[in-house]
PDB file of C-alpha atoms in Angstrom:
ATOM      1  CA  UNK A 177      71.639 110.832 131.635  1.00  0.00           C
ATOM      2  CA  UNK A 178      68.704 110.359 133.986  1.00  0.00           C
ATOM      3  CA  UNK A 179      69.529 106.644 134.396  1.00  0.00           C
ATOM      4  CA  UNK A 180      73.189 107.399 135.139  1.00  0.00           C
ATOM      5  CA  UNK A 181      72.176 109.915 137.814  1.00  0.00           C
ATOM      6  CA  UNK A 182      69.721 107.518 139.403  1.00  0.00           C
ATOM      7  CA  UNK A 183      72.292 104.698 139.457  1.00  0.00           C
ATOM      8  CA  UNK A 184      74.854 106.941 141.111  1.00  0.00           C
ATOM      9  CA  UNK A 185      72.247 108.195 143.550  1.00  0.00           C
ATOM     10  CA  UNK A 186      71.455 104.583 144.419  1.00  0.00           C
ATOM     11  CA  UNK A 187      75.140 103.986 145.098  1.00  0.00           C
ATOM     12  CA  UNK A 188      75.235 107.018 147.380  1.00  0.00           C
ATOM     13  CA  UNK A 189      72.073 105.842 149.121  1.00  0.00           C
ATOM     14  CA  UNK A 190      73.751 102.567 149.978  1.00  0.00           C
ATOM     15  CA  UNK A 191      76.587 104.395 151.726  1.00  0.00           C
ATOM     16  CA  UNK A 192      76.418 105.499 155.351  1.00  0.00           C
ATOM     17  CA  UNK A 193      76.061 109.185 156.108  1.00  0.00           C
ATOM     18  CA  UNK A 194      79.186 111.016 155.012  1.00  0.00           C
ATOM     19  CA  UNK A 195      79.772 112.477 158.471  1.00  0.00           C
ATOM     20  CA  UNK A 196      80.258 108.956 159.827  1.00  0.00           C
ATOM     21  CA  UNK A 197      83.025 107.994 157.413  1.00  0.00           C
ATOM     22  CA  UNK A 198      86.671 108.919 157.125  1.00  0.00           C
ATOM     23  CA  UNK A 199      86.337 109.378 153.364  1.00  0.00           C
ATOM     24  CA  UNK A 200      85.023 112.940 153.342  1.00  0.00           C
ATOM     25  CA  UNK A 201      86.087 115.990 151.385  1.00  0.00           C
ATOM     26  CA  UNK A 202      88.374 118.012 153.614  1.00  0.00           C
ATOM     27  CA  UNK A 203      87.378 121.394 152.161  1.00  0.00           C
ATOM     28  CA  UNK A 204      83.631 121.184 151.913  1.00  0.00           C
ATOM     29  CA  UNK A 205      82.432 124.416 150.316  1.00  0.00           C
ATOM     30  CA  UNK A 206      84.745 125.894 147.690  1.00  0.00           C
ATOM     31  CA  UNK A 207      84.333 129.383 146.188  1.00  0.00           C
ATOM     32  CA  UNK A 208      81.459 129.396 143.707  1.00  0.00           C
ATOM     33  CA  UNK A 209      79.564 126.680 145.593  1.00  0.00           C
ATOM     34  CA  UNK A 210      76.726 126.968 148.080  1.00  0.00           C
ATOM     35  CA  UNK A 211      76.155 124.321 150.734  1.00  0.00           C
ATOM     36  CA  UNK A 212      73.034 122.303 149.902  1.00  0.00           C
ATOM     37  CA  UNK A 213      72.355 120.096 152.935  1.00  0.00           C
ATOM     38  CA  UNK A 214      69.049 118.946 151.422  1.00  0.00           C
ATOM     39  CA  UNK A 215      70.808 117.949 148.138  1.00  0.00           C
ATOM     40  CA  UNK A 216      67.929 119.629 146.319  1.00  0.00           C
ATOM     41  CA  UNK A 217      65.546 117.092 147.858  1.00  0.00           C
ATOM     42  CA  UNK A 218      66.552 114.786 145.001  1.00  0.00           C
ATOM     43  CA  UNK A 219      67.149 111.027 144.982  1.00  0.00           C
ATOM     44  CA  UNK A 220      66.868 110.786 148.783  1.00  0.00           C
ATOM     45  CA  UNK A 221      70.417 112.085 149.226  1.00  0.00           C
ATOM     46  CA  UNK A 222      69.762 114.468 152.133  1.00  0.00           C
ATOM     47  CA  UNK A 223      71.716 113.273 155.200  1.00  0.00           C
ATOM     48  CA  UNK A 224      73.302 110.530 153.068  1.00  0.00           C
ATOM     49  CA  UNK A 225      75.672 112.702 151.056  1.00  0.00           C
ATOM     50  CA  UNK A 226      77.308 116.081 151.339  1.00  0.00           C
ATOM     51  CA  UNK A 227      76.038 118.332 148.536  1.00  0.00           C
ATOM     52  CA  UNK A 228      76.833 121.748 147.140  1.00  0.00           C
ATOM     53  CA  UNK A 229      74.961 123.675 144.477  1.00  0.00           C
ATOM     54  CA  UNK A 230      75.800 126.175 141.751  1.00  0.00           C
ATOM     55  CA  UNK A 231      74.240 127.321 138.485  1.00  0.00           C
ATOM     56  CA  UNK A 232      74.240 124.421 136.031  1.00  0.00           C
ATOM     57  CA  UNK A 233      76.396 126.424 133.603  1.00  0.00           C
ATOM     58  CA  UNK A 234      79.249 126.477 136.147  1.00  0.00           C
ATOM     59  CA  UNK A 235      78.912 123.003 137.658  1.00  0.00           C
ATOM     60  CA  UNK A 236      81.634 121.547 135.389  1.00  0.00           C
ATOM     61  CA  UNK A 237      84.116 124.226 136.421  1.00  0.00           C
ATOM     62  CA  UNK A 238      83.178 123.686 140.058  1.00  0.00           C
ATOM     63  CA  UNK A 239      83.652 119.921 139.677  1.00  0.00           C
ATOM     64  CA  UNK A 240      87.154 120.553 138.282  1.00  0.00           C
ATOM     65  CA  UNK A 241      87.916 122.773 141.293  1.00  0.00           C
ATOM     66  CA  UNK A 242      86.826 119.973 143.651  1.00  0.00           C
ATOM     67  CA  UNK A 243      88.920 117.434 141.737  1.00  0.00           C
ATOM     68  CA  UNK A 244      91.970 119.697 142.120  1.00  0.00           C
ATOM     69  CA  UNK A 245      91.236 120.416 145.789  1.00  0.00           C
ATOM     70  CA  UNK A 246      90.723 116.755 146.652  1.00  0.00           C
ATOM     71  CA  UNK A 247      93.887 115.899 144.698  1.00  0.00           C
ATOM     72  CA  UNK A 248      95.859 118.294 146.892  1.00  0.00           C
ATOM     73  CA  UNK A 249      94.599 116.289 149.896  1.00  0.00           C
ATOM     74  CA  UNK A 250      95.737 112.929 148.569  1.00  0.00           C
ATOM     75  CA  UNK A 251      92.583 111.818 146.750  1.00  0.00           C
ATOM     76  CA  UNK A 252      93.361 110.283 143.343  1.00  0.00           C
ATOM     77  CA  UNK A 253      90.707 110.135 140.592  1.00  0.00           C
ATOM     78  CA  UNK A 254      90.422 106.435 139.793  1.00  0.00           C
ATOM     79  CA  UNK A 255      87.395 106.154 137.505  1.00  0.00           C
ATOM     80  CA  UNK A 256      83.942 107.411 136.737  1.00  0.00           C
ATOM     81  CA  UNK A 257      81.977 108.692 133.775  1.00  0.00           C
ATOM     82  CA  UNK A 258      80.532 111.974 132.484  1.00  0.00           C
ATOM     83  CA  UNK A 259      78.689 112.759 135.718  1.00  0.00           C
ATOM     84  CA  UNK A 260      80.684 110.908 138.367  1.00  0.00           C
ATOM     85  CA  UNK A 261      84.266 110.718 139.590  1.00  0.00           C
ATOM     86  CA  UNK A 262      85.489 107.978 141.900  1.00  0.00           C
ATOM     87  CA  UNK A 263      88.464 108.846 144.115  1.00  0.00           C
ATOM     88  CA  UNK A 264      90.769 106.650 146.180  1.00  0.00           C
ATOM     89  CA  UNK A 265      93.207 107.556 148.941  1.00  0.00           C
ATOM     90  CA  UNK A 266      95.694 105.189 150.540  1.00  0.00           C
ATOM     91  CA  UNK A 267      95.272 104.482 154.240  1.00  0.00           C
ATOM     92  CA  UNK A 268      98.348 104.594 156.469  1.00  0.00           C
ATOM     93  CA  UNK A 269      97.546 101.089 157.736  1.00  0.00           C
ATOM     94  CA  UNK A 270      97.040  99.692 154.213  1.00  0.00           C
ATOM     95  CA  UNK A 271      94.133  99.590 151.841  1.00  0.00           C
ATOM     96  CA  UNK A 272      92.223 102.572 150.513  1.00  0.00           C
ATOM     97  CA  UNK A 273      89.303 104.824 151.289  1.00  0.00           C
ATOM     98  CA  UNK A 274      86.918 105.582 148.455  1.00  0.00           C
ATOM     99  CA  UNK A 275      84.866 108.672 147.691  1.00  0.00           C
ATOM    100  CA  UNK A 276      82.594 109.530 144.813  1.00  0.00           C
ATOM    101  CA  UNK A 277      81.493 112.882 143.473  1.00  0.00           C
ATOM    102  CA  UNK A 278      78.263 112.921 141.467  1.00  0.00           C
ATOM    103  CA  UNK A 279      76.925 115.806 139.368  1.00  0.00           C
ATOM    104  CA  UNK A 280      73.146 115.997 139.051  1.00  0.00           C
ATOM    105  CA  UNK A 281      70.196 118.341 138.656  1.00  0.00           C
ATOM    106  CA  UNK A 282      66.426 118.239 138.914  1.00  0.00           C
ATOM    107  CA  UNK A 283      65.382 116.552 135.675  1.00  0.00           C
ATOM    108  CA  UNK A 284      61.755 117.552 136.234  1.00  0.00           C
ATOM    109  CA  UNK A 285      62.713 121.196 135.596  1.00  0.00           C
ATOM    110  CA  UNK A 286      64.205 122.918 132.548  1.00  0.00           C
ATOM    111  CA  UNK A 287      67.972 122.417 132.345  1.00  0.00           C
ATOM    112  CA  UNK A 288      68.993 125.944 131.316  1.00  0.00           C
ATOM    113  CA  UNK A 289      72.309 127.516 132.310  1.00  0.00           C
ATOM    114  CA  UNK A 290      70.762 129.283 135.311  1.00  0.00           C
ATOM    115  CA  UNK A 291      69.095 126.126 136.655  1.00  0.00           C
ATOM    116  CA  UNK A 292      70.602 124.801 139.865  1.00  0.00           C
ATOM    117  CA  UNK A 293      73.043 121.930 139.562  1.00  0.00           C
ATOM    118  CA  UNK A 294      74.479 119.868 142.393  1.00  0.00           C
ATOM    119  CA  UNK A 295      77.622 118.009 143.304  1.00  0.00           C
ATOM    120  CA  UNK A 296      77.054 115.219 145.800  1.00  0.00           C
ATOM    121  CA  UNK A 297      79.894 113.577 147.706  1.00  0.00           C
ATOM    122  CA  UNK A 298      79.600 110.213 149.383  1.00  0.00           C
ATOM    123  CA  UNK A 299      81.998 107.654 150.789  1.00  0.00           C
ATOM    124  CA  UNK A 300      82.364 104.228 149.262  1.00  0.00           C
ATOM    125  CA  UNK A 301      82.152 101.817 152.201  1.00  0.00           C
ATOM    126  CA  UNK A 302      84.950  99.398 153.000  1.00  0.00           C
ATOM    127  CA  UNK A 303      88.412  98.997 151.552  1.00  0.00           C
ATOM    128  CA  UNK A 304      88.236  99.899 147.863  1.00  0.00           C
ATOM    129  CA  UNK A 305      91.681  98.493 147.136  1.00  0.00           C
ATOM    130  CA  UNK A 306      93.832  95.935 148.809  1.00  0.00           C
ATOM    131  CA  UNK A 307      97.538  95.612 149.427  1.00  0.00           C
ATOM    132  CA  UNK A 308      97.155  91.849 149.702  1.00  0.00           C
ATOM    133  CA  UNK A 309      96.929  89.671 146.590  1.00  0.00           C
ATOM    134  CA  UNK A 310      93.880  87.479 146.339  1.00  0.00           C
ATOM    135  CA  UNK A 311      94.502  84.076 147.918  1.00  0.00           C
ATOM    136  CA  UNK A 312      95.420  81.376 145.446  1.00  0.00           C
ATOM    137  CA  UNK A 313      92.770  78.756 144.880  1.00  0.00           C
ATOM    138  CA  UNK A 314      93.590  75.495 146.596  1.00  0.00           C
ATOM    139  CA  UNK A 315      93.296  72.574 144.204  1.00  0.00           C
ATOM    140  CA  UNK A 316      90.895  69.837 145.213  1.00  0.00           C
ATOM    141  CA  UNK A 317      92.577  66.622 146.360  1.00  0.00           C
ATOM    142  CA  UNK A 318      92.911  63.953 143.705  1.00  0.00           C
ATOM    143  CA  UNK A 319      90.458  61.122 144.030  1.00  0.00           C
TER     144      UNK A 319
END
């Protein structure tokens, strides 16, 4: 689980600050969540992702609430794993915006139900889907 969290954190680190992208959660702090601008000082996510916190025992329920809320705003879950959900949303001009939600906690501390868990949100840069088919390969001229 630690490797999965670090890989997702690395993906978030590669993304620009969430405030600079159009792929941001529209409702940022849902009931049951607390804004965590420092992202728990974990994985270097402060100022690179938008984070909320909640007791670890309720982080799954909170993640489901964010999935539902983002779905009501046009974000479609398109992939992920146990700790991460990747969302896409069609752009009016074509293509898609991408957003990922990552669940994590401080692995250097006990992981009891009252420990603090986090949800981090970060944009996926660029067009994550394309309306245009890939160009066909041009055959080399016969020699």
